[in-house]
PDB file of C-alpha atoms in Angstrom:
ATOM      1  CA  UNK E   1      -1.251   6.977  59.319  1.00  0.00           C
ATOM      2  CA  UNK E   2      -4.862   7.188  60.310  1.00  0.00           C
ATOM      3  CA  UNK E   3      -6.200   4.041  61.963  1.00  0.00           C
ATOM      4  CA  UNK E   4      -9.426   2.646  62.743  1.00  0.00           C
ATOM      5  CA  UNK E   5      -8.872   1.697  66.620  1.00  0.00           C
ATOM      6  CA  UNK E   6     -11.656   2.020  68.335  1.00  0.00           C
ATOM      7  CA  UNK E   7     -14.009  -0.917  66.898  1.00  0.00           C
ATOM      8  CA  UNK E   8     -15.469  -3.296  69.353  1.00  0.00           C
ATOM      9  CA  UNK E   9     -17.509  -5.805  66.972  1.00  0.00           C
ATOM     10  CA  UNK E  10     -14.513  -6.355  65.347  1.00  0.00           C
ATOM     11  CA  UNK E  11     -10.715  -7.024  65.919  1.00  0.00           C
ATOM     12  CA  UNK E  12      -7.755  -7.697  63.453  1.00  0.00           C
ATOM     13  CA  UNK E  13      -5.809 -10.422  65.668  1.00  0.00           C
ATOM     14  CA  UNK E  14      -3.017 -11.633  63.386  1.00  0.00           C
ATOM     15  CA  UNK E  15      -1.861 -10.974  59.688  1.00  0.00           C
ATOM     16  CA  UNK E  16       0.831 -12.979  58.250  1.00  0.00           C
ATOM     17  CA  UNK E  17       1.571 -14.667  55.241  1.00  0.00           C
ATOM     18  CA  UNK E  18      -0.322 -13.387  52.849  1.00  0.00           C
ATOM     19  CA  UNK E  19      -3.397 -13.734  55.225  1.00  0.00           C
ATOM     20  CA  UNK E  20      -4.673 -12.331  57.838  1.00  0.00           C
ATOM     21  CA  UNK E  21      -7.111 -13.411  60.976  1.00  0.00           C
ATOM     22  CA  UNK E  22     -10.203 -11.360  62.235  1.00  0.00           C
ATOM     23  CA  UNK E  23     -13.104 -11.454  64.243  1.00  0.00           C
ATOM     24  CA  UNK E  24     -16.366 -10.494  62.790  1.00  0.00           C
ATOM     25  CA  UNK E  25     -18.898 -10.310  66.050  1.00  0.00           C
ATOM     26  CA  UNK E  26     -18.476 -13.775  67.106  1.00  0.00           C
ATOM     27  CA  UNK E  27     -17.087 -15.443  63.852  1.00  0.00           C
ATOM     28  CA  UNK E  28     -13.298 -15.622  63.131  1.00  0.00           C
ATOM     29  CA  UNK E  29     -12.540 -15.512  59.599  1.00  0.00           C
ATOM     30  CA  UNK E  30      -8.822 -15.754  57.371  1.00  0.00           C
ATOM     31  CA  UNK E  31      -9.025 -13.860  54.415  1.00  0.00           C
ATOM     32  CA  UNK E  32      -6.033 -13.220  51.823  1.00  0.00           C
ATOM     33  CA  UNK E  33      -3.808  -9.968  52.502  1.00  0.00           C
ATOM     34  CA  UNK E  34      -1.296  -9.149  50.056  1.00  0.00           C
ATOM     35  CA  UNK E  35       0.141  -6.641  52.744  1.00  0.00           C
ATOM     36  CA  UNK E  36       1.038  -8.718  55.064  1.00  0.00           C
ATOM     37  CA  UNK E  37       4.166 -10.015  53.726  1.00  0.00           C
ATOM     38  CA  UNK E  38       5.897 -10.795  56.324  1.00  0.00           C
ATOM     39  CA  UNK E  39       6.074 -14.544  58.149  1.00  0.00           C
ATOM     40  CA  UNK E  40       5.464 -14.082  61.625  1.00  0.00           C
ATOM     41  CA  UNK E  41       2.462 -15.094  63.183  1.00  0.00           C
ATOM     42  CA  UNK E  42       1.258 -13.263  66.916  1.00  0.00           C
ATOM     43  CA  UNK E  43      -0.512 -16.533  68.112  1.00  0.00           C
ATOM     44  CA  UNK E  44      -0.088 -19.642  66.377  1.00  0.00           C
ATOM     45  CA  UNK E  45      -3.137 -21.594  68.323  1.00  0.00           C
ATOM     46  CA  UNK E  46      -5.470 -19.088  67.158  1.00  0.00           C
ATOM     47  CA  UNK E  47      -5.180 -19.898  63.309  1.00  0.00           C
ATOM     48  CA  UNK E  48      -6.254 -23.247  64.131  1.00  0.00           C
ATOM     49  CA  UNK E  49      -9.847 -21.677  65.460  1.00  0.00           C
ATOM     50  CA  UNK E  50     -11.030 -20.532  62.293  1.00  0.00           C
ATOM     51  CA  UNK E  51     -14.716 -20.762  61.265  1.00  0.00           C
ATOM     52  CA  UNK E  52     -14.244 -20.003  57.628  1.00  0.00           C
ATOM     53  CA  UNK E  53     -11.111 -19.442  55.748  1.00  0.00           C
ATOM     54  CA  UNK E  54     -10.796 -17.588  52.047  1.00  0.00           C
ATOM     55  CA  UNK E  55      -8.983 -19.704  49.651  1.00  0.00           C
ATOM     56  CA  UNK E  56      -7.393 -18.012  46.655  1.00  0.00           C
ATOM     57  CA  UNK E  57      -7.764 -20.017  42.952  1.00  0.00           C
ATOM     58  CA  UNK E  58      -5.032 -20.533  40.977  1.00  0.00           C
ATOM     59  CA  UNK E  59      -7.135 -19.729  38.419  1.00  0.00           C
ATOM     60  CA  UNK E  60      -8.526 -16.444  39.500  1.00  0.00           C
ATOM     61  CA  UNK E  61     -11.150 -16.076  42.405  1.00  0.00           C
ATOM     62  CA  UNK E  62     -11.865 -18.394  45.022  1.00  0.00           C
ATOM     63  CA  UNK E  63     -13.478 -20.167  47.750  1.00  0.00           C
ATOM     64  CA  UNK E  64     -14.796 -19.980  51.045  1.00  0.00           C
ATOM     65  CA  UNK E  65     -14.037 -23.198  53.406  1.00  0.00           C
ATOM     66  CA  UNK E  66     -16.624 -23.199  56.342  1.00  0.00           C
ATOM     67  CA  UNK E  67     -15.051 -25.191  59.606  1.00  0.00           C
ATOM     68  CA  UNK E  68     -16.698 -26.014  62.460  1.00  0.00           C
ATOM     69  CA  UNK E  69     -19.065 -23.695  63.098  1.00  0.00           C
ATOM     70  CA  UNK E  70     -21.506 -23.169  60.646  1.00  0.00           C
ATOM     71  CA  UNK E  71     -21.721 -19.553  59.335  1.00  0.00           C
ATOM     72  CA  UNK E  72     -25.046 -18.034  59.076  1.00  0.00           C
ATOM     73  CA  UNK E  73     -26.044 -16.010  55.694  1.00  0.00           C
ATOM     74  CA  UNK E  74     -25.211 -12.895  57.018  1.00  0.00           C
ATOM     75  CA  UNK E  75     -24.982 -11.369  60.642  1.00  0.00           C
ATOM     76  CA  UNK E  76     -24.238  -7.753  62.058  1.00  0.00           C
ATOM     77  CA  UNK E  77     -21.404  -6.141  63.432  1.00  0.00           C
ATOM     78  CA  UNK E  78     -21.712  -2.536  65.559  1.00  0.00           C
ATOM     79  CA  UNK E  79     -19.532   0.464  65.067  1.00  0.00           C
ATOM     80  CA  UNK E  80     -20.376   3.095  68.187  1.00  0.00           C
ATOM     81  CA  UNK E  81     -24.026   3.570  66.876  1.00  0.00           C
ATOM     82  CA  UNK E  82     -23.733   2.327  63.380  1.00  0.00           C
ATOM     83  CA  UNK E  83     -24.823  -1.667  62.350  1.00  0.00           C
ATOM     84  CA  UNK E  84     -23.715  -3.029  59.480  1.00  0.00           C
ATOM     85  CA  UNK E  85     -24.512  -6.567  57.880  1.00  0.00           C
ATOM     86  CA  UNK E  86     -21.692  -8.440  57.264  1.00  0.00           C
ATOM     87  CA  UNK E  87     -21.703 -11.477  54.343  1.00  0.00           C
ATOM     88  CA  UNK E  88     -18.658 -13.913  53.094  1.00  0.00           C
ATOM     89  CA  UNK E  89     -18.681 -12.464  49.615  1.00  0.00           C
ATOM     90  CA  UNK E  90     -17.555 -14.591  46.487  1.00  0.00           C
ATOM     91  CA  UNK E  91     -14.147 -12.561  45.997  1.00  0.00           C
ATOM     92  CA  UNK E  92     -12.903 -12.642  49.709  1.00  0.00           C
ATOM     93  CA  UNK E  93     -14.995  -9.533  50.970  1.00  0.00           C
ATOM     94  CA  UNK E  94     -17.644  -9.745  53.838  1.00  0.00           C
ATOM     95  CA  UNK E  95     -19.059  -6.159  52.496  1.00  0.00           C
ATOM     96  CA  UNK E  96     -17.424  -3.553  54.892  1.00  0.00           C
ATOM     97  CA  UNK E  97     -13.613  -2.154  55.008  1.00  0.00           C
ATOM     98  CA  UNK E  98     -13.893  -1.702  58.824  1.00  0.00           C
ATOM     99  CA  UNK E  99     -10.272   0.853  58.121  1.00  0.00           C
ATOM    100  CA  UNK E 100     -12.384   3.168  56.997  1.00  0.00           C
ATOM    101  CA  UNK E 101     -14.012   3.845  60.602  1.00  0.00           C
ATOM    102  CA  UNK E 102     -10.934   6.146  60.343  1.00  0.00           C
ATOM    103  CA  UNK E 103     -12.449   8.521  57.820  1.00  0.00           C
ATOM    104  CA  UNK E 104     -16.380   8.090  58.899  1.00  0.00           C
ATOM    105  CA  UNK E 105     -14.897   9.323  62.392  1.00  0.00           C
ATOM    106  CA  UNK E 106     -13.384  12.150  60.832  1.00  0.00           C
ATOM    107  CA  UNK E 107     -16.135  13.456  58.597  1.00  0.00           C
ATOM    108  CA  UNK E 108     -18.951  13.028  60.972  1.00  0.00           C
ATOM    109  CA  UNK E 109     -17.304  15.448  63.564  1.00  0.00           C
ATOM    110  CA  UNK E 110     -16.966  17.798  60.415  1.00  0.00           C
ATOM    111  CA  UNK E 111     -20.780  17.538  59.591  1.00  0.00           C
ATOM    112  CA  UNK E 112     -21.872  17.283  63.389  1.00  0.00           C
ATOM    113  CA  UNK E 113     -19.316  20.865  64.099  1.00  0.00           C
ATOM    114  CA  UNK E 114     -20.617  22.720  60.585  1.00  0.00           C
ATOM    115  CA  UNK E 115     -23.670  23.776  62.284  1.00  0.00           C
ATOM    116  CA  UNK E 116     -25.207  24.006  58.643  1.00  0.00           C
ATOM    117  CA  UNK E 117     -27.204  21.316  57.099  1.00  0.00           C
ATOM    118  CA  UNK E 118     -24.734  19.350  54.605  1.00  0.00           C
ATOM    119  CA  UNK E 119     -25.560  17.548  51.526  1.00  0.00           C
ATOM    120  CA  UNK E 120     -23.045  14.854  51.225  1.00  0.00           C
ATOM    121  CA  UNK E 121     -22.406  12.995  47.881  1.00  0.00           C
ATOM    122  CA  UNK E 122     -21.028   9.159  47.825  1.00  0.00           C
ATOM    123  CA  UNK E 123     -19.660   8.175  44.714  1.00  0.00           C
ATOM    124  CA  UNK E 124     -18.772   4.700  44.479  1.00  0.00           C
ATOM    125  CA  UNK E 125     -20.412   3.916  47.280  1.00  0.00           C
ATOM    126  CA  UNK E 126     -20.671   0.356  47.571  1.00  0.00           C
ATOM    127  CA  UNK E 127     -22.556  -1.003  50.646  1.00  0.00           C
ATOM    128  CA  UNK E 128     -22.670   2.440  52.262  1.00  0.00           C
ATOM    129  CA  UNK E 129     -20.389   2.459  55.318  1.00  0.00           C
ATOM    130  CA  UNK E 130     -19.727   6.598  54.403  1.00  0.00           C
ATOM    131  CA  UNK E 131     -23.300   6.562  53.255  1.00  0.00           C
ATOM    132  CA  UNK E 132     -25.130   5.394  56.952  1.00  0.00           C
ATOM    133  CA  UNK E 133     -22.195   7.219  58.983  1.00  0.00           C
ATOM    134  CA  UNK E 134     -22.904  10.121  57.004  1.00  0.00           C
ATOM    135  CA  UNK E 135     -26.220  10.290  57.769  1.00  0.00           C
ATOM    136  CA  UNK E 136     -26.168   9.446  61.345  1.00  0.00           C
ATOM    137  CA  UNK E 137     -23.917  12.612  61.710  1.00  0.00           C
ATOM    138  CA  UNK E 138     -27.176  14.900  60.540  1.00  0.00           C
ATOM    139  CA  UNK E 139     -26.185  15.013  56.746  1.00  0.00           C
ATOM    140  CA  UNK E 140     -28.353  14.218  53.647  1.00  0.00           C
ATOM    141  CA  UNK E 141     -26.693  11.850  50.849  1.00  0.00           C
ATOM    142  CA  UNK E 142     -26.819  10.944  47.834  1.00  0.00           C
ATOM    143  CA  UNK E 143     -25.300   7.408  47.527  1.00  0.00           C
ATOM    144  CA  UNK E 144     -24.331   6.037  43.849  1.00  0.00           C
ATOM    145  CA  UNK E 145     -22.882   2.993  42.890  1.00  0.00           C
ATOM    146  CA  UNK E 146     -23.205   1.117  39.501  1.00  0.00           C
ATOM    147  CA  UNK E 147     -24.108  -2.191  41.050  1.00  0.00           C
ATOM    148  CA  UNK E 148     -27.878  -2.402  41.618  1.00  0.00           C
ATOM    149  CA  UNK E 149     -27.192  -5.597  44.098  1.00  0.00           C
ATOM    150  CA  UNK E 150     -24.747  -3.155  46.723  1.00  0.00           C
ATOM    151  CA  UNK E 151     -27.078  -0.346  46.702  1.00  0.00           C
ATOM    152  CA  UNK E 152     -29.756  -3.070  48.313  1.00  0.00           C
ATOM    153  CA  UNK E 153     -26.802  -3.936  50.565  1.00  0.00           C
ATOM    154  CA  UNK E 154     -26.779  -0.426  51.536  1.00  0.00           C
ATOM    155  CA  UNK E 155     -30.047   0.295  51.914  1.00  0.00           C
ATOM    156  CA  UNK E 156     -29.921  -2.552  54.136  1.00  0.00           C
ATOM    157  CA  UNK E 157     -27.034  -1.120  56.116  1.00  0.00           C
ATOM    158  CA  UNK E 158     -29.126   2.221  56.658  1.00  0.00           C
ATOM    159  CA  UNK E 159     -32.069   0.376  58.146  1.00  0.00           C
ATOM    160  CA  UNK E 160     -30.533  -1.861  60.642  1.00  0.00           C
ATOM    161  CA  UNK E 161     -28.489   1.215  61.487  1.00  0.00           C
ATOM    162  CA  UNK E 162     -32.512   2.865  62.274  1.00  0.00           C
ATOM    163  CA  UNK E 163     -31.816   5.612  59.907  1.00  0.00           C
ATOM    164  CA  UNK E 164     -34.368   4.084  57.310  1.00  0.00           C
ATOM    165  CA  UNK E 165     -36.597   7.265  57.554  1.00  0.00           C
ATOM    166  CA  UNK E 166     -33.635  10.048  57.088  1.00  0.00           C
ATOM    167  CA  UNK E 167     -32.836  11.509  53.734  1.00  0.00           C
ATOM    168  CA  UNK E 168     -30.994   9.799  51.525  1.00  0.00           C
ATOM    169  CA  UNK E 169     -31.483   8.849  47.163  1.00  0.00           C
ATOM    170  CA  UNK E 170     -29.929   5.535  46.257  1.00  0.00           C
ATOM    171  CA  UNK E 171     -28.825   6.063  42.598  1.00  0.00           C
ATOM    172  CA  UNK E 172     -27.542   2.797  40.364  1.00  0.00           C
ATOM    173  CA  UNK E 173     -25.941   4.634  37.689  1.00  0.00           C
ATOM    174  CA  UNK E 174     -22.258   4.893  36.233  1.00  0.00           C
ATOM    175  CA  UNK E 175     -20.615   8.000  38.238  1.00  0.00           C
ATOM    176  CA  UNK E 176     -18.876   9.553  35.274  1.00  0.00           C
ATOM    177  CA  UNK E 177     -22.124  10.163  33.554  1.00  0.00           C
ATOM    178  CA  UNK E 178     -24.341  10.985  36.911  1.00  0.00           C
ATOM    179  CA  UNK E 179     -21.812  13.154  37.973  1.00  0.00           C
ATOM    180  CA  UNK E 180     -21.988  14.988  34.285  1.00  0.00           C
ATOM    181  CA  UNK E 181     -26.171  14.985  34.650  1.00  0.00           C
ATOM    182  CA  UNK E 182     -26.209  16.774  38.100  1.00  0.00           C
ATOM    183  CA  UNK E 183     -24.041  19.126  36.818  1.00  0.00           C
ATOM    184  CA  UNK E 184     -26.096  20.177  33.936  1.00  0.00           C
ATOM    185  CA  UNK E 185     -29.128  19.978  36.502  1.00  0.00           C
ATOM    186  CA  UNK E 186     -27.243  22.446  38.766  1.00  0.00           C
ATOM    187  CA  UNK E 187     -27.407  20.384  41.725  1.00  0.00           C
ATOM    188  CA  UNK E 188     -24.672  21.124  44.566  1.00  0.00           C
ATOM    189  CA  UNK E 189     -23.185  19.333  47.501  1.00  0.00           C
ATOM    190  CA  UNK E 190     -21.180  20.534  50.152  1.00  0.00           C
ATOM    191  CA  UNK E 191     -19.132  17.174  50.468  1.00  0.00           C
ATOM    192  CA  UNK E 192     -17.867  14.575  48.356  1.00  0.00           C
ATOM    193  CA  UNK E 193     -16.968  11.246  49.132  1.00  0.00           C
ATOM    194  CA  UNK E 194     -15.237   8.927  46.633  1.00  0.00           C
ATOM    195  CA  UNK E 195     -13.715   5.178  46.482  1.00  0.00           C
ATOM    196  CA  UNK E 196     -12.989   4.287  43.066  1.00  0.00           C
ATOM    197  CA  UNK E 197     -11.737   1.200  41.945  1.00  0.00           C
ATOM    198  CA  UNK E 198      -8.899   0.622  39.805  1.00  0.00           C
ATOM    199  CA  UNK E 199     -10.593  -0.693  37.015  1.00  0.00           C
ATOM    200  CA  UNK E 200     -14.502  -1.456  36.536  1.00  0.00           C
ATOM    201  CA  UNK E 201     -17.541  -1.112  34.345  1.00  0.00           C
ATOM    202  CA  UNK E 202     -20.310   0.708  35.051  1.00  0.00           C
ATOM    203  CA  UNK E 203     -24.070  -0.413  34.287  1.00  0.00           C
ATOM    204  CA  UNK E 204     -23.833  -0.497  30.591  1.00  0.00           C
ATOM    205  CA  UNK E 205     -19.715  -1.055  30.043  1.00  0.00           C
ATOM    206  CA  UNK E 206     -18.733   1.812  30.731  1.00  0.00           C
ATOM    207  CA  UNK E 207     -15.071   1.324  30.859  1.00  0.00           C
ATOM    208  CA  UNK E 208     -13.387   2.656  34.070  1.00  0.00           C
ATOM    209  CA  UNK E 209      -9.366   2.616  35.060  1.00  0.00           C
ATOM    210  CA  UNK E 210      -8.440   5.104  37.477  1.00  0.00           C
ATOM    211  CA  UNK E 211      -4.892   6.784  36.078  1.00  0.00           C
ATOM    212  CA  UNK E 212      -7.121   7.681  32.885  1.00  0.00           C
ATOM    213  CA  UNK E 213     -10.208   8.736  35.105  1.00  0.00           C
ATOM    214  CA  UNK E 214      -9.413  10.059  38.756  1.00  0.00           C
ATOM    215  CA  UNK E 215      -8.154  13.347  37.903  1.00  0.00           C
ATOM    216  CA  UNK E 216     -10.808  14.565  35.342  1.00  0.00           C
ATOM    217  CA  UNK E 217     -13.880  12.820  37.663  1.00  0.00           C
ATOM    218  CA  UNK E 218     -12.098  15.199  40.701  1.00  0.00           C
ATOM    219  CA  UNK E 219     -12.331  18.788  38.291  1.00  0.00           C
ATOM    220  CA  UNK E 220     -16.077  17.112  37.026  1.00  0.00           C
ATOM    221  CA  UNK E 221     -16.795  17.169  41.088  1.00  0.00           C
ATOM    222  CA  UNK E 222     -16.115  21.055  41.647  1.00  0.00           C
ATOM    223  CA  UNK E 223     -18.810  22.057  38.901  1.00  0.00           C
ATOM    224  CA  UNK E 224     -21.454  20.313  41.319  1.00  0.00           C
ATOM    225  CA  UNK E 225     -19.451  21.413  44.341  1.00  0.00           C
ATOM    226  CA  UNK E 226     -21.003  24.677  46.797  1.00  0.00           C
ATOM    227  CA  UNK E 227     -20.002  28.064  47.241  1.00  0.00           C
ATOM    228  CA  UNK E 228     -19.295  26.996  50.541  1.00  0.00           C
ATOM    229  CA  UNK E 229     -18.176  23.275  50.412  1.00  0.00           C
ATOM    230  CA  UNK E 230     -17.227  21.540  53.728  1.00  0.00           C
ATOM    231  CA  UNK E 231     -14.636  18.583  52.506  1.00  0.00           C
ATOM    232  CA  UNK E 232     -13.834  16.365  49.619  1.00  0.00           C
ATOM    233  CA  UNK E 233     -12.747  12.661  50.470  1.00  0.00           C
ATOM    234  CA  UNK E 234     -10.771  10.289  48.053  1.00  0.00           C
ATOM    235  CA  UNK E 235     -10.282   6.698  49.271  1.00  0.00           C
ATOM    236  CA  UNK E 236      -7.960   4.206  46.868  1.00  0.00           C
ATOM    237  CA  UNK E 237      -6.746   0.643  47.634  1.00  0.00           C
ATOM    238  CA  UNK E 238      -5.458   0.506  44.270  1.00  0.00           C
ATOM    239  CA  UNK E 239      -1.562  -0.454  44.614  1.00  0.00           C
ATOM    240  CA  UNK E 240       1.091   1.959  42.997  1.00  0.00           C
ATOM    241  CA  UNK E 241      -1.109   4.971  43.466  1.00  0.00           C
ATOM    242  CA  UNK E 242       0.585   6.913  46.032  1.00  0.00           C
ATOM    243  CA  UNK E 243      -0.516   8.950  49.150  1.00  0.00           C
ATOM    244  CA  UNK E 244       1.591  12.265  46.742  1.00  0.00           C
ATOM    245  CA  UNK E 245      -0.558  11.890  44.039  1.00  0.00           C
ATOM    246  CA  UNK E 246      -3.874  11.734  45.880  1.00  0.00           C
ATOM    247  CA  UNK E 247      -2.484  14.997  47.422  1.00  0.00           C
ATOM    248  CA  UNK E 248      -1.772  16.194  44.161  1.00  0.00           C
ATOM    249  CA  UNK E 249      -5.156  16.154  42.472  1.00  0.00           C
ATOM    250  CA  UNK E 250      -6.662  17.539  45.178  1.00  0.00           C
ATOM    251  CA  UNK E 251      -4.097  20.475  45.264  1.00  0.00           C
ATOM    252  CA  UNK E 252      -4.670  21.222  41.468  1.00  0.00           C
ATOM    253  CA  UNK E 253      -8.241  20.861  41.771  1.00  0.00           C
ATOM    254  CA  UNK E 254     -10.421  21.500  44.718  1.00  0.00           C
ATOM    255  CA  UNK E 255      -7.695  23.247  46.882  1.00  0.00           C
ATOM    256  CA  UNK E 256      -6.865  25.604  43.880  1.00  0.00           C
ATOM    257  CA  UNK E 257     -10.016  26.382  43.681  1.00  0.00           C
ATOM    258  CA  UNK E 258     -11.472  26.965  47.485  1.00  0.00           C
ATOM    259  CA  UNK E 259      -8.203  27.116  49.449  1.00  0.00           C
ATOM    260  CA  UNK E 260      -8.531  24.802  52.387  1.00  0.00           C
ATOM    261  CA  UNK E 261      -6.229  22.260  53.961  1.00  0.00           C
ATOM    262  CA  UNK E 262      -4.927  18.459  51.906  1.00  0.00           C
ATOM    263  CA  UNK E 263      -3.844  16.043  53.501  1.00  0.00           C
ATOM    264  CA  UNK E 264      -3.331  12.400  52.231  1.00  0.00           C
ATOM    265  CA  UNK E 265      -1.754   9.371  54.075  1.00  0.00           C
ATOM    266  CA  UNK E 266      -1.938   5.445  54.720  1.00  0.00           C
ATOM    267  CA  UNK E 267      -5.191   4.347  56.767  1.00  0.00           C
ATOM    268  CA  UNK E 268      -4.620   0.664  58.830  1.00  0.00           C
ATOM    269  CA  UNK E 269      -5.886  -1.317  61.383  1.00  0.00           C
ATOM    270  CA  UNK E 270      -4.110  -2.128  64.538  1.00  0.00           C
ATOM    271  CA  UNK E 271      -3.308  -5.546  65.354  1.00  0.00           C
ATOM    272  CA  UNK E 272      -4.704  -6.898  68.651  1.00  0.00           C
ATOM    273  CA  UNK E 273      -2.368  -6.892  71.621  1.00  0.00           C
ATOM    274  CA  UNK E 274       0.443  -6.031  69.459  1.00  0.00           C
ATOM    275  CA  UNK E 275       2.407  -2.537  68.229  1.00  0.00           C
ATOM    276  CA  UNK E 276       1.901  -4.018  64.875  1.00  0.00           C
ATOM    277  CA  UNK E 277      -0.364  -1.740  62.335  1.00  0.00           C
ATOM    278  CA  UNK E 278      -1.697  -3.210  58.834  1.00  0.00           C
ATOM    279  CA  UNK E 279      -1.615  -0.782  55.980  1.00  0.00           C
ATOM    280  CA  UNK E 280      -4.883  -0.612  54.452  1.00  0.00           C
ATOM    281  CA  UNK E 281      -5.027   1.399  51.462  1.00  0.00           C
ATOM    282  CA  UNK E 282      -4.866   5.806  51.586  1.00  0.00           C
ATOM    283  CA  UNK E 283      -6.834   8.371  51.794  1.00  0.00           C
ATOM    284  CA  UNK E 284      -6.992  12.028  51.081  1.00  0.00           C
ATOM    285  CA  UNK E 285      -8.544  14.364  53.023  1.00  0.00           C
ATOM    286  CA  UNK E 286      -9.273  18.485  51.470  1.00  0.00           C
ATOM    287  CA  UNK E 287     -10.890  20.503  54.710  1.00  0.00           C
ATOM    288  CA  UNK E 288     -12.417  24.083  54.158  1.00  0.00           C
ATOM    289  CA  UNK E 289     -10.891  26.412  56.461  1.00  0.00           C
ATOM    290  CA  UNK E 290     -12.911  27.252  59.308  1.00  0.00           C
TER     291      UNK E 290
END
């Protein structure tokens, strides 16, 4: 398992019941987590502290309850050198999975070591966590996401991380089809980063559900990938889709094709002042060789 331990701004402190209990800067928030299914809480004094707490609908959706303390609109958390803007979201999300510090570690050192410039391509990239670590690493990126309303989150993200004036194109566009336009454009990237959801709809209902799509969006990628491509990165939180078959596609596809090095495994977060991890979705990971 990769984990994401070395955050400051924020700290997993409990998960239990279907919930679990973080800080976000200053603000501590409960938020469902189906993972955490099992009924023993760390510090029982602590759940009592919350200043807003996530309440699942019965009929679908939800609710945030604000306690005490009132929350502002949004606020910023730090990662190292990275600042992200953090807001209670409708369905449970603030707008960053702070796990994936465990992969923007990763692929930074690659870009940072490559000694090359790299031209990194984000494909559902939401509110641009890969995106601004990316670029603070020395890489240009492309950043693509069908919602016009997270690509202004990221843009956000990129300025308040003072990387407003690097290079990056912000792209609303359904990736199946962008993907199929750069590659008729010949475009090329050396990387390619990718979290796709388990089922969506791009700009104009485009109908998306990953066991139909991963696989032929992956062999898509390598007709826009370099002669000389760095790494390919496939996040998935979607449940029943395995760390093997991650490994899998990659093997048949981008491995096959430039040799290199899979790997594929859980990514989690590491429960304060405990040996308890939480299992946060998987990644996999294809490295050139050096």
């Amino acid at each position: 398992m990769w984990l994401a331990d070395e955050w400051k701004d924020y700290k997993l402190m409990d998960a239990s019941s279907g919930e679990k209990l973080e800080y976000w800067g200053e603000y501590l928030l409960l938020r469902p987590e189906p993972q955490a299914v099992w009924n023993v809480k760390q510090n029982e004094q602590l759940w009592k502290k919350t200043d807003a707490h996530y309440h699942r609908s019965s009929s679908g959706g939800g609710s945030w309850e604000y306690k005490a303390k009132k929350l502002p609109e949004k606020w910023t958390v730090s990662y190292k050198n990275l600042i992200f803007n953090i807001k209670p979201m409708g369905f449970k999300h603030t707008g960053l999975f702070p796990e994936q510090a465990a992969n923007w570690d990763w692929f930074s050192k690659l870009i940072k070591d490559s000694g090359r410039n790299i031209r990194v391509l984000n494909l559902f990239a939401y509110t641009g966590g890969a995106t601004v670590a990316a670029l603070a690493a020395g890489a240009e990126v492309v950043h693509v996401d069908a919602s016009k309303g997270m690509v202004t989150w990221a843009k956000e993200n990129v300025i308040s991380s003072g990387l407003g004036e690097k290079p990056v194109r912000y792209i609303v566009d359904d990736v199946k089809k962008f993907v199929a336009r750069e590659a008729r454009r010949g475009r090329e990237y050396d990387a390619i980063i990718m979290d796709p959801p388990t089922y969506g709809r791009g700009p104009s209902g485009e109908l998306w559900k990953i066991e139909d799509e991963l696989f032929g969006l992956v062999c898509d990628c390598i007709k826009i990938m370099s002669d000389k491509p760095l790494f390919f990165l496939i996040n998935s939180y979607t449940t029943g889709l395995c760390s093997t078959i991650i490994s899998n596609i990659l093997k048949l596809t981008i491995a096959k094709k430039y040799g290199g090095k899979v790997c594929a495994g859980e990514i989690g977060l590491p429960i304060h002042d405990s040996d308890i991890v939480l299992p946060c979705g998987l990644s996999g990971r294809w490295v050139a060789d050096k």
